[in-house]
mmCIF file of C-alpha atoms in Angstrom:
data_model
loop_
_atom_site.group_PDB
_atom_site.id
_atom_site.type_symbol
_atom_site.label_atom_id
_atom_site.label_comp_id
_atom_site.label_asym_id
_atom_site.label_seq_id
_atom_site.Cartn_x
_atom_site.Cartn_y
_atom_site.Cartn_z
ATOM 1 C CA UNK A 1 79.527 175.729 1.010
ATOM 2 C CA UNK A 2 78.986 173.580 4.069
ATOM 3 C CA UNK A 3 76.971 171.093 2.130
ATOM 4 C CA UNK A 4 79.952 171.033 -0.423
ATOM 5 C CA UNK A 5 82.241 170.153 2.315
ATOM 6 C CA UNK A 6 80.159 167.309 3.651
ATOM 7 C CA UNK A 7 79.675 165.873 0.336
ATOM 8 C CA UNK A 8 83.074 165.809 -0.625
ATOM 9 C CA UNK A 9 84.405 164.519 2.636
ATOM 10 C CA UNK A 10 81.641 161.708 2.111
ATOM 11 C CA UNK A 11 82.897 161.131 -1.285
ATOM 12 C CA UNK A 12 86.543 160.878 -0.172
ATOM 13 C CA UNK A 13 85.730 158.480 2.640
ATOM 14 C CA UNK A 14 83.984 156.409 0.146
ATOM 15 C CA UNK A 15 86.942 156.494 -2.178
ATOM 16 C CA UNK A 16 89.294 155.642 0.891
ATOM 17 C CA UNK A 17 87.127 152.704 1.644
ATOM 18 C CA UNK A 18 87.590 151.226 -1.653
ATOM 19 C CA UNK A 19 91.090 151.915 -1.896
ATOM 20 C CA UNK A 20 91.782 150.094 1.488
ATOM 21 C CA UNK A 21 89.450 147.210 0.159
ATOM 22 C CA UNK A 22 91.707 146.985 -2.545
ATOM 23 C CA UNK A 23 94.763 147.078 -0.589
ATOM 24 C CA UNK A 24 93.547 144.472 1.555
ATOM 25 C CA UNK A 25 93.011 142.291 -1.553
ATOM 26 C CA UNK A 26 96.546 143.168 -2.860
ATOM 27 C CA UNK A 27 97.895 141.931 0.491
ATOM 28 C CA UNK A 28 95.896 138.802 0.503
ATOM 29 C CA UNK A 29 97.031 138.236 -2.926
ATOM 30 C CA UNK A 30 100.672 138.771 -1.985
ATOM 31 C CA UNK A 31 100.290 136.303 0.879
ATOM 32 C CA UNK A 32 98.526 133.555 -0.989
ATOM 33 C CA UNK A 33 101.288 133.900 -3.716
ATOM 34 C CA UNK A 34 104.258 133.552 -1.562
ATOM 35 C CA UNK A 35 102.701 130.590 0.415
ATOM 36 C CA UNK A 36 101.224 129.294 -2.684
ATOM 37 C CA UNK A 37 104.595 129.090 -4.305
ATOM 38 C CA UNK A 38 106.225 127.261 -1.415
ATOM 39 C CA UNK A 39 103.573 124.524 -1.818
ATOM 40 C CA UNK A 40 103.773 124.237 -5.263
ATOM 41 C CA UNK A 41 107.594 123.733 -4.939
ATOM 42 C CA UNK A 42 107.223 120.888 -2.398
ATOM 43 C CA UNK A 43 104.221 119.139 -4.121
ATOM 44 C CA UNK A 44 103.830 120.102 -7.689
ATOM 45 C CA UNK A 45 106.708 121.293 -9.178
ATOM 46 C CA UNK A 46 108.277 117.605 -9.696
ATOM 47 C CA UNK A 47 105.576 117.049 -12.219
ATOM 48 C CA UNK A 48 104.408 120.374 -13.641
ATOM 49 C CA UNK A 49 107.942 122.007 -13.676
ATOM 50 C CA UNK A 50 109.480 125.126 -12.281
ATOM 51 C CA UNK A 51 107.846 127.377 -14.838
ATOM 52 C CA UNK A 52 104.466 125.246 -15.381
ATOM 53 C CA UNK A 53 105.892 123.568 -18.178
ATOM 54 C CA UNK A 54 104.907 119.940 -17.543
ATOM 55 C CA UNK A 55 106.764 116.964 -18.149
ATOM 56 C CA UNK A 56 106.409 115.566 -21.744
ATOM 57 C CA UNK A 57 103.236 113.706 -22.138
ATOM 58 C CA UNK A 58 103.341 112.502 -18.426
ATOM 59 C CA UNK A 59 102.205 115.738 -16.750
ATOM 60 C CA UNK A 60 100.247 118.701 -18.480
ATOM 61 C CA UNK A 61 101.644 122.289 -18.505
ATOM 62 C CA UNK A 62 99.691 124.874 -16.290
ATOM 63 C CA UNK A 63 100.233 127.443 -19.011
ATOM 64 C CA UNK A 64 96.727 126.950 -20.701
ATOM 65 C CA UNK A 65 94.894 129.991 -19.544
ATOM 66 C CA UNK A 66 91.788 129.214 -21.305
ATOM 67 C CA UNK A 67 91.658 125.916 -19.642
ATOM 68 C CA UNK A 68 92.301 127.430 -16.274
ATOM 69 C CA UNK A 69 89.467 129.871 -16.739
ATOM 70 C CA UNK A 70 87.021 127.469 -18.123
ATOM 71 C CA UNK A 71 87.524 124.808 -15.218
ATOM 72 C CA UNK A 72 87.988 127.769 -12.502
ATOM 73 C CA UNK A 73 85.397 126.097 -10.289
ATOM 74 C CA UNK A 74 86.967 122.665 -10.807
ATOM 75 C CA UNK A 75 90.684 123.571 -10.155
ATOM 76 C CA UNK A 76 90.362 123.280 -6.318
ATOM 77 C CA UNK A 77 88.862 119.764 -6.683
ATOM 78 C CA UNK A 78 91.350 118.674 -9.206
ATOM 79 C CA UNK A 79 94.159 119.925 -6.712
ATOM 80 C CA UNK A 80 92.851 118.320 -3.741
ATOM 81 C CA UNK A 81 91.395 114.922 -5.204
ATOM 82 C CA UNK A 82 93.895 114.456 -8.389
ATOM 83 C CA UNK A 83 92.493 113.598 -11.538
ATOM 84 C CA UNK A 84 92.247 110.489 -13.990
ATOM 85 C CA UNK A 85 90.539 111.568 -17.164
ATOM 86 C CA UNK A 86 91.444 113.049 -20.384
ATOM 87 C CA UNK A 87 92.364 116.757 -20.605
ATOM 88 C CA UNK A 88 93.143 118.723 -23.831
ATOM 89 C CA UNK A 89 95.749 121.324 -22.700
ATOM 90 C CA UNK A 90 97.299 123.537 -25.086
ATOM 91 C CA UNK A 91 95.794 121.450 -27.708
ATOM 92 C CA UNK A 92 97.466 118.076 -26.843
ATOM 93 C CA UNK A 93 95.815 115.243 -25.100
ATOM 94 C CA UNK A 94 96.697 114.181 -21.414
ATOM 95 C CA UNK A 95 95.477 111.246 -19.493
ATOM 96 C CA UNK A 96 98.017 110.255 -16.832
ATOM 97 C CA UNK A 97 96.771 110.207 -13.388
ATOM 98 C CA UNK A 98 97.560 112.909 -11.093
ATOM 99 C CA UNK A 99 97.613 112.030 -7.287
ATOM 100 C CA UNK A 100 95.345 113.281 -4.684
ATOM 101 C CA UNK A 101 96.697 115.627 -1.854
ATOM 102 C CA UNK A 102 94.489 114.933 1.222
ATOM 103 C CA UNK A 103 97.078 116.430 3.271
ATOM 104 C CA UNK A 104 96.549 119.817 1.872
ATOM 105 C CA UNK A 105 94.025 122.144 3.984
ATOM 106 C CA UNK A 106 91.536 124.131 2.233
ATOM 107 C CA UNK A 107 93.601 127.111 2.849
ATOM 108 C CA UNK A 108 96.616 125.459 1.098
ATOM 109 C CA UNK A 109 94.460 124.666 -1.751
ATOM 110 C CA UNK A 110 93.414 128.058 -2.219
ATOM 111 C CA UNK A 111 97.108 129.450 -1.840
ATOM 112 C CA UNK A 112 98.439 127.025 -4.360
ATOM 113 C CA UNK A 113 95.508 127.601 -6.823
ATOM 114 C CA UNK A 114 96.000 131.234 -6.812
ATOM 115 C CA UNK A 115 99.488 130.910 -7.187
ATOM 116 C CA UNK A 116 99.367 128.801 -10.418
ATOM 117 C CA UNK A 117 96.583 130.868 -11.678
ATOM 118 C CA UNK A 118 98.678 133.985 -11.552
ATOM 119 C CA UNK A 119 102.050 132.570 -12.601
ATOM 120 C CA UNK A 120 103.296 131.048 -15.998
ATOM 121 C CA UNK A 121 101.622 133.677 -17.860
ATOM 122 C CA UNK A 122 98.157 133.361 -16.013
ATOM 123 C CA UNK A 123 96.404 136.423 -14.598
ATOM 124 C CA UNK A 124 93.140 135.407 -13.139
ATOM 125 C CA UNK A 125 93.449 137.345 -10.093
ATOM 126 C CA UNK A 126 92.637 136.684 -6.551
ATOM 127 C CA UNK A 127 90.135 133.991 -5.262
ATOM 128 C CA UNK A 128 89.150 134.014 -1.458
ATOM 129 C CA UNK A 129 89.573 131.051 0.665
ATOM 130 C CA UNK A 130 85.899 131.046 1.478
ATOM 131 C CA UNK A 131 85.198 130.621 -2.271
ATOM 132 C CA UNK A 132 87.610 127.691 -2.611
ATOM 133 C CA UNK A 133 86.231 126.072 0.708
ATOM 134 C CA UNK A 134 82.672 126.046 -0.870
ATOM 135 C CA UNK A 135 83.946 124.888 -4.391
ATOM 136 C CA UNK A 136 85.723 121.696 -2.455
ATOM 137 C CA UNK A 137 82.402 121.166 -0.879
ATOM 138 C CA UNK A 138 80.926 120.542 -4.305
ATOM 139 C CA UNK A 139 83.632 118.315 -5.682
ATOM 140 C CA UNK A 140 82.156 115.295 -7.780
ATOM 141 C CA UNK B 1 169.177 142.197 -16.342
ATOM 142 C CA UNK B 2 165.383 143.108 -15.827
ATOM 143 C CA UNK B 3 164.767 141.664 -19.201
ATOM 144 C CA UNK B 4 166.301 138.214 -18.194
ATOM 145 C CA UNK B 5 164.518 137.971 -14.936
ATOM 146 C CA UNK B 6 161.109 138.719 -16.446
ATOM 147 C CA UNK B 7 161.766 136.418 -19.396
ATOM 148 C CA UNK B 8 162.739 133.460 -16.834
ATOM 149 C CA UNK B 9 159.580 134.497 -14.954
ATOM 150 C CA UNK B 10 157.343 134.085 -18.077
ATOM 151 C CA UNK B 11 159.065 130.803 -18.910
ATOM 152 C CA UNK B 12 158.578 129.287 -15.406
ATOM 153 C CA UNK B 13 154.820 130.671 -15.507
ATOM 154 C CA UNK B 14 154.103 128.949 -18.906
ATOM 155 C CA UNK B 15 155.654 125.674 -17.541
ATOM 156 C CA UNK B 16 153.457 125.578 -14.591
ATOM 157 C CA UNK B 17 150.353 126.442 -16.774
ATOM 158 C CA UNK B 18 151.168 123.669 -19.136
ATOM 159 C CA UNK B 19 151.788 121.173 -16.912
ATOM 160 C CA UNK B 20 148.748 121.910 -14.653
ATOM 161 C CA UNK B 21 146.729 121.395 -17.883
ATOM 162 C CA UNK B 22 148.474 118.108 -18.481
ATOM 163 C CA UNK B 23 147.479 116.754 -15.040
ATOM 164 C CA UNK B 24 144.024 115.353 -16.204
ATOM 165 C CA UNK B 25 141.182 115.230 -13.802
ATOM 166 C CA UNK B 26 140.124 111.653 -12.971
ATOM 167 C CA UNK B 27 136.956 110.645 -11.322
ATOM 168 C CA UNK B 28 137.056 108.648 -7.956
ATOM 169 C CA UNK B 29 136.087 104.845 -7.827
ATOM 170 C CA UNK B 30 133.190 103.840 -5.470
ATOM 171 C CA UNK B 31 132.441 100.740 -3.907
ATOM 172 C CA UNK B 32 134.807 97.741 -2.502
ATOM 173 C CA UNK B 33 138.258 97.312 -3.512
ATOM 174 C CA UNK B 34 141.128 94.789 -3.078
ATOM 175 C CA UNK B 35 144.528 94.288 -3.975
ATOM 176 C CA UNK B 36 145.310 91.809 -6.735
ATOM 177 C CA UNK B 37 148.416 90.339 -8.300
ATOM 178 C CA UNK B 38 148.231 90.702 -11.931
ATOM 179 C CA UNK B 39 150.656 90.297 -14.778
ATOM 180 C CA UNK B 40 151.344 93.056 -17.329
ATOM 181 C CA UNK B 41 151.676 92.735 -20.990
ATOM 182 C CA UNK B 42 155.333 91.938 -20.606
ATOM 183 C CA UNK B 43 154.431 89.211 -18.320
ATOM 184 C CA UNK B 44 155.899 90.881 -15.142
ATOM 185 C CA UNK B 45 153.800 90.346 -12.004
ATOM 186 C CA UNK B 46 152.754 93.424 -10.110
ATOM 187 C CA UNK B 47 150.145 94.475 -7.516
ATOM 188 C CA UNK B 48 147.085 96.080 -8.696
ATOM 189 C CA UNK B 49 143.906 97.523 -7.162
ATOM 190 C CA UNK B 50 140.817 96.019 -8.121
ATOM 191 C CA UNK B 51 137.698 97.929 -7.780
ATOM 192 C CA UNK B 52 133.976 96.742 -7.546
ATOM 193 C CA UNK B 53 132.426 95.854 -10.989
ATOM 194 C CA UNK B 54 128.746 95.593 -11.828
ATOM 195 C CA UNK B 55 128.248 91.738 -12.781
ATOM 196 C CA UNK B 56 126.432 90.233 -15.883
ATOM 197 C CA UNK B 57 122.742 91.014 -16.113
ATOM 198 C CA UNK B 58 119.731 89.902 -18.285
ATOM 199 C CA UNK B 59 116.364 91.508 -18.071
ATOM 200 C CA UNK B 60 113.509 92.602 -20.478
ATOM 201 C CA UNK B 61 113.732 96.057 -22.123
ATOM 202 C CA UNK B 62 110.785 98.427 -22.961
ATOM 203 C CA UNK B 63 110.423 96.558 -26.183
ATOM 204 C CA UNK B 64 109.963 93.166 -24.389
ATOM 205 C CA UNK B 65 113.392 92.278 -25.779
ATOM 206 C CA UNK B 66 115.599 90.262 -23.683
ATOM 207 C CA UNK B 67 118.640 92.711 -23.139
ATOM 208 C CA UNK B 68 121.975 91.862 -21.204
ATOM 209 C CA UNK B 69 124.916 93.594 -20.028
ATOM 210 C CA UNK B 70 126.161 93.374 -23.575
ATOM 211 C CA UNK B 71 124.096 96.407 -24.475
ATOM 212 C CA UNK B 72 126.236 98.410 -22.097
ATOM 213 C CA UNK B 73 129.471 96.827 -22.165
ATOM 214 C CA UNK B 74 132.454 99.206 -23.420
ATOM 215 C CA UNK B 75 130.085 102.198 -22.757
ATOM 216 C CA UNK B 76 129.828 104.671 -20.192
ATOM 217 C CA UNK B 77 126.421 104.729 -18.763
ATOM 218 C CA UNK B 78 124.011 106.248 -16.190
ATOM 219 C CA UNK B 79 121.819 103.837 -14.126
ATOM 220 C CA UNK B 80 118.931 104.617 -11.896
ATOM 221 C CA UNK B 81 115.906 102.954 -9.996
ATOM 222 C CA UNK B 82 112.505 104.215 -10.208
ATOM 223 C CA UNK B 83 108.889 103.177 -10.764
ATOM 224 C CA UNK B 84 106.357 104.603 -13.261
ATOM 225 C CA UNK B 85 103.632 105.221 -10.772
ATOM 226 C CA UNK B 86 106.133 107.190 -8.434
ATOM 227 C CA UNK B 87 104.704 110.472 -7.861
ATOM 228 C CA UNK B 88 107.259 112.129 -5.727
ATOM 229 C CA UNK B 89 111.211 111.974 -6.663
ATOM 230 C CA UNK B 90 111.108 110.143 -9.923
ATOM 231 C CA UNK B 91 109.533 112.806 -12.176
ATOM 232 C CA UNK B 92 112.269 115.266 -10.917
ATOM 233 C CA UNK B 93 114.935 112.622 -11.521
ATOM 234 C CA UNK B 94 113.868 111.816 -15.057
ATOM 235 C CA UNK B 95 113.086 115.525 -15.755
ATOM 236 C CA UNK B 96 116.755 116.154 -14.882
ATOM 237 C CA UNK B 97 118.276 113.223 -16.553
ATOM 238 C CA UNK B 98 116.368 114.265 -19.649
ATOM 239 C CA UNK B 99 118.702 117.091 -19.917
ATOM 240 C CA UNK B 100 121.859 114.862 -19.634
ATOM 241 C CA UNK B 101 120.373 112.584 -22.233
ATOM 242 C CA UNK B 102 119.702 115.208 -24.701
ATOM 243 C CA UNK B 103 123.283 116.352 -24.426
ATOM 244 C CA UNK B 104 124.858 112.997 -25.158
ATOM 245 C CA UNK B 105 122.056 111.835 -27.527
ATOM 246 C CA UNK B 106 124.312 111.511 -30.392
ATOM 247 C CA UNK B 107 127.335 109.897 -28.623
ATOM 248 C CA UNK B 108 127.542 106.364 -29.211
ATOM 249 C CA UNK B 109 129.722 105.728 -26.052
ATOM 250 C CA UNK B 110 127.202 106.930 -23.883
ATOM 251 C CA UNK B 111 123.888 105.145 -22.544
ATOM 252 C CA UNK B 112 121.170 105.330 -19.827
ATOM 253 C CA UNK B 113 119.419 102.676 -18.047
ATOM 254 C CA UNK B 114 116.507 102.842 -15.701
ATOM 255 C CA UNK B 115 115.332 99.946 -13.716
ATOM 256 C CA UNK B 116 111.871 99.550 -12.356
ATOM 257 C CA UNK B 117 111.609 98.259 -8.894
ATOM 258 C CA UNK B 118 107.950 97.821 -9.449
ATOM 259 C CA UNK B 119 107.853 94.229 -10.469
ATOM 260 C CA UNK B 120 104.017 94.119 -10.150
ATOM 261 C CA UNK B 121 102.957 96.675 -12.234
ATOM 262 C CA UNK B 122 105.797 97.989 -14.659
ATOM 263 C CA UNK B 123 105.632 95.400 -17.239
ATOM 264 C CA UNK B 124 107.712 96.143 -20.496
ATOM 265 C CA UNK B 125 104.743 97.780 -22.525
ATOM 266 C CA UNK B 126 104.069 100.179 -19.310
ATOM 267 C CA UNK B 127 107.612 101.282 -19.368
ATOM 268 C CA UNK B 128 107.352 101.588 -23.261
ATOM 269 C CA UNK B 129 104.423 104.048 -22.666
ATOM 270 C CA UNK B 130 106.409 105.865 -19.789
ATOM 271 C CA UNK B 131 109.310 106.230 -22.115
ATOM 272 C CA UNK B 132 107.373 107.584 -24.956
ATOM 273 C CA UNK B 133 105.481 110.115 -22.901
ATOM 274 C CA UNK B 134 108.765 111.216 -21.299
ATOM 275 C CA UNK B 135 110.004 111.573 -24.563
ATOM 276 C CA UNK B 136 112.478 108.798 -25.303
ATOM 277 C CA UNK B 137 112.768 106.834 -28.452
ATOM 278 C CA UNK B 138 115.097 104.163 -29.442
ATOM 279 C CA UNK B 139 117.318 102.060 -27.417
ATOM 280 C CA UNK B 140 119.976 104.572 -25.966
ATOM 281 C CA UNK B 141 117.958 104.844 -22.994
ATOM 282 C CA UNK B 142 116.991 101.157 -21.881
ATOM 283 C CA UNK B 143 114.102 100.777 -19.312
ATOM 284 C CA UNK B 144 114.378 97.528 -17.852
ATOM 285 C CA UNK B 145 111.855 95.108 -16.171
ATOM 286 C CA UNK B 146 113.227 92.063 -13.974
ATOM 287 C CA UNK B 147 112.260 89.831 -11.156
ATOM 288 C CA UNK B 148 112.119 91.528 -7.769
ATOM 289 C CA UNK B 149 115.355 89.491 -6.501
ATOM 290 C CA UNK B 150 117.455 90.241 -9.581
ATOM 291 C CA UNK B 151 116.561 93.942 -9.474
ATOM 292 C CA UNK B 152 116.939 94.422 -5.864
ATOM 293 C CA UNK B 153 120.081 92.802 -5.349
ATOM 294 C CA UNK B 154 121.637 94.499 -8.294
ATOM 295 C CA UNK B 155 120.455 97.852 -6.871
ATOM 296 C CA UNK B 156 121.671 97.274 -3.241
ATOM 297 C CA UNK B 157 124.791 95.024 -3.755
ATOM 298 C CA UNK B 158 126.156 96.340 -7.050
ATOM 299 C CA UNK B 159 125.171 99.844 -7.607
ATOM 300 C CA UNK B 160 124.908 100.598 -3.973
ATOM 301 C CA UNK B 161 121.257 102.062 -4.232
ATOM 302 C CA UNK B 162 118.894 101.458 -1.579
ATOM 303 C CA UNK B 163 115.422 100.201 -2.732
ATOM 304 C CA UNK B 164 112.507 98.531 -0.922
ATOM 305 C CA UNK B 165 108.818 97.897 -0.652
ATOM 306 C CA UNK B 166 106.969 99.951 1.835
ATOM 307 C CA UNK B 167 103.315 99.859 2.522
ATOM 308 C CA UNK B 168 103.658 103.162 4.430
ATOM 309 C CA UNK B 169 105.287 105.096 1.724
ATOM 310 C CA UNK B 170 102.947 107.395 -0.445
ATOM 311 C CA UNK B 171 103.415 105.024 -3.582
ATOM 312 C CA UNK B 172 104.259 101.581 -2.133
ATOM 313 C CA UNK B 173 107.988 101.612 -2.554
ATOM 314 C CA UNK B 174 110.981 103.820 -1.159
ATOM 315 C CA UNK B 175 114.163 104.138 -3.000
ATOM 316 C CA UNK B 176 117.101 106.665 -3.424
ATOM 317 C CA UNK B 177 117.069 108.922 -6.154
ATOM 318 C CA UNK B 178 120.716 108.257 -7.157
ATOM 319 C CA UNK B 179 122.058 108.421 -10.872
ATOM 320 C CA UNK B 180 125.014 106.303 -10.833
ATOM 321 C CA UNK B 181 127.628 106.694 -13.544
ATOM 322 C CA UNK B 182 129.453 103.537 -14.606
ATOM 323 C CA UNK B 183 132.812 103.302 -16.574
ATOM 324 C CA UNK B 184 133.633 101.215 -19.831
ATOM 325 C CA UNK B 185 135.092 98.707 -17.366
ATOM 326 C CA UNK B 186 131.703 98.174 -15.263
ATOM 327 C CA UNK B 187 133.161 100.178 -12.426
ATOM 328 C CA UNK B 188 131.095 102.771 -10.356
ATOM 329 C CA UNK B 189 132.674 106.345 -10.832
ATOM 330 C CA UNK B 190 130.061 108.571 -9.493
ATOM 331 C CA UNK B 191 126.461 109.088 -7.763
ATOM 332 C CA UNK B 192 124.462 112.024 -8.084
ATOM 333 C CA UNK B 193 121.360 112.798 -6.468
ATOM 334 C CA UNK B 194 118.865 112.965 -9.423
ATOM 335 C CA UNK B 195 116.582 115.472 -7.575
ATOM 336 C CA UNK B 196 119.150 118.023 -7.258
ATOM 337 C CA UNK B 197 119.907 120.404 -10.320
ATOM 338 C CA UNK B 198 123.438 121.014 -9.333
ATOM 339 C CA UNK B 199 124.479 117.344 -8.848
ATOM 340 C CA UNK B 200 122.838 116.616 -12.118
ATOM 341 C CA UNK B 201 124.704 119.250 -13.768
ATOM 342 C CA UNK B 202 128.176 117.862 -12.214
ATOM 343 C CA UNK B 203 127.060 114.577 -13.814
ATOM 344 C CA UNK B 204 126.691 116.223 -17.293
ATOM 345 C CA UNK B 205 130.561 117.669 -16.818
ATOM 346 C CA UNK B 206 131.721 114.373 -15.406
ATOM 347 C CA UNK B 207 130.613 112.287 -18.385
ATOM 348 C CA UNK B 208 133.293 114.073 -20.711
ATOM 349 C CA UNK B 209 135.920 113.620 -18.063
ATOM 350 C CA UNK B 210 135.205 109.907 -17.732
ATOM 351 C CA UNK B 211 135.314 109.310 -21.576
ATOM 352 C CA UNK B 212 138.576 111.324 -21.804
ATOM 353 C CA UNK B 213 140.204 108.782 -19.522
ATOM 354 C CA UNK B 214 139.589 106.116 -22.381
ATOM 355 C CA UNK B 215 140.977 108.475 -25.045
ATOM 356 C CA UNK B 216 144.815 107.646 -24.472
#
């Protein structure tokens, strides 16, 4: 009986730890989303649109989940350093220049990246700041 | 007795409603004005207010064709100043203006005129590519290229929009994002901040009001 109590309390505490971890991540995700949205409105919405719809052929939409997933590790670099190449987004080619945002700190990049990858129909979940920082060190 | 009172009241009410309907809304005039003595059709002299007007102009359009004020004469049009490599307010201005353009796309009395202030880079073929990528075809929306002097003077003196080169600005130029509404007699009748959706919505409502002034 005693063994049973110990075992089950152990089990319970493990479950509790897991749940609270998840909660911490949910809280982080929530914070990133709300700060990320502010950054998006101030810096990105002019080109990419309120609903990530883009602007004609001048700026691509942010609704291509497959592109965002395949380029997951590059997104931070694109956001911080801009881009000047040819992207196929939702089956259409885009090759205008996106400006760099040197004023964005790593945490800002992480927040706006989490925001776009979890809005406009995208659902890629949370990416911690440390991971984004690491990605930013490996930009080409 | 009661019946009489109520029918009088109804009469009065309908008169006020009708007369308030007839009181047409008129858009204001912007810029300088002065009084001038003019002769009316019967040759009688009277004092009239004369408003600031947009002078004659001549620029290259997005098809590299010389285009003058003849293109907009007798039309209501919306003018703005921008440049294609602008990464801040211009995309928002033109995203918003696009909604107005789409609404009046089939109205032959309405035009759109965007002047580039980047005289170094925005040659007509650059403007053409920009227009196409924005989603504009044809000549209802003109994208005009001209010398620095001619465009900057037109902006500041005539359309009352501040523009300038500024090496400290993110893209090298500063300018105001106004959409300026011009009537068929080249007078300024409105200026709307093209970065604000509510003001652009007002522009969309004011164009028919301005067109209606000419319907009588």
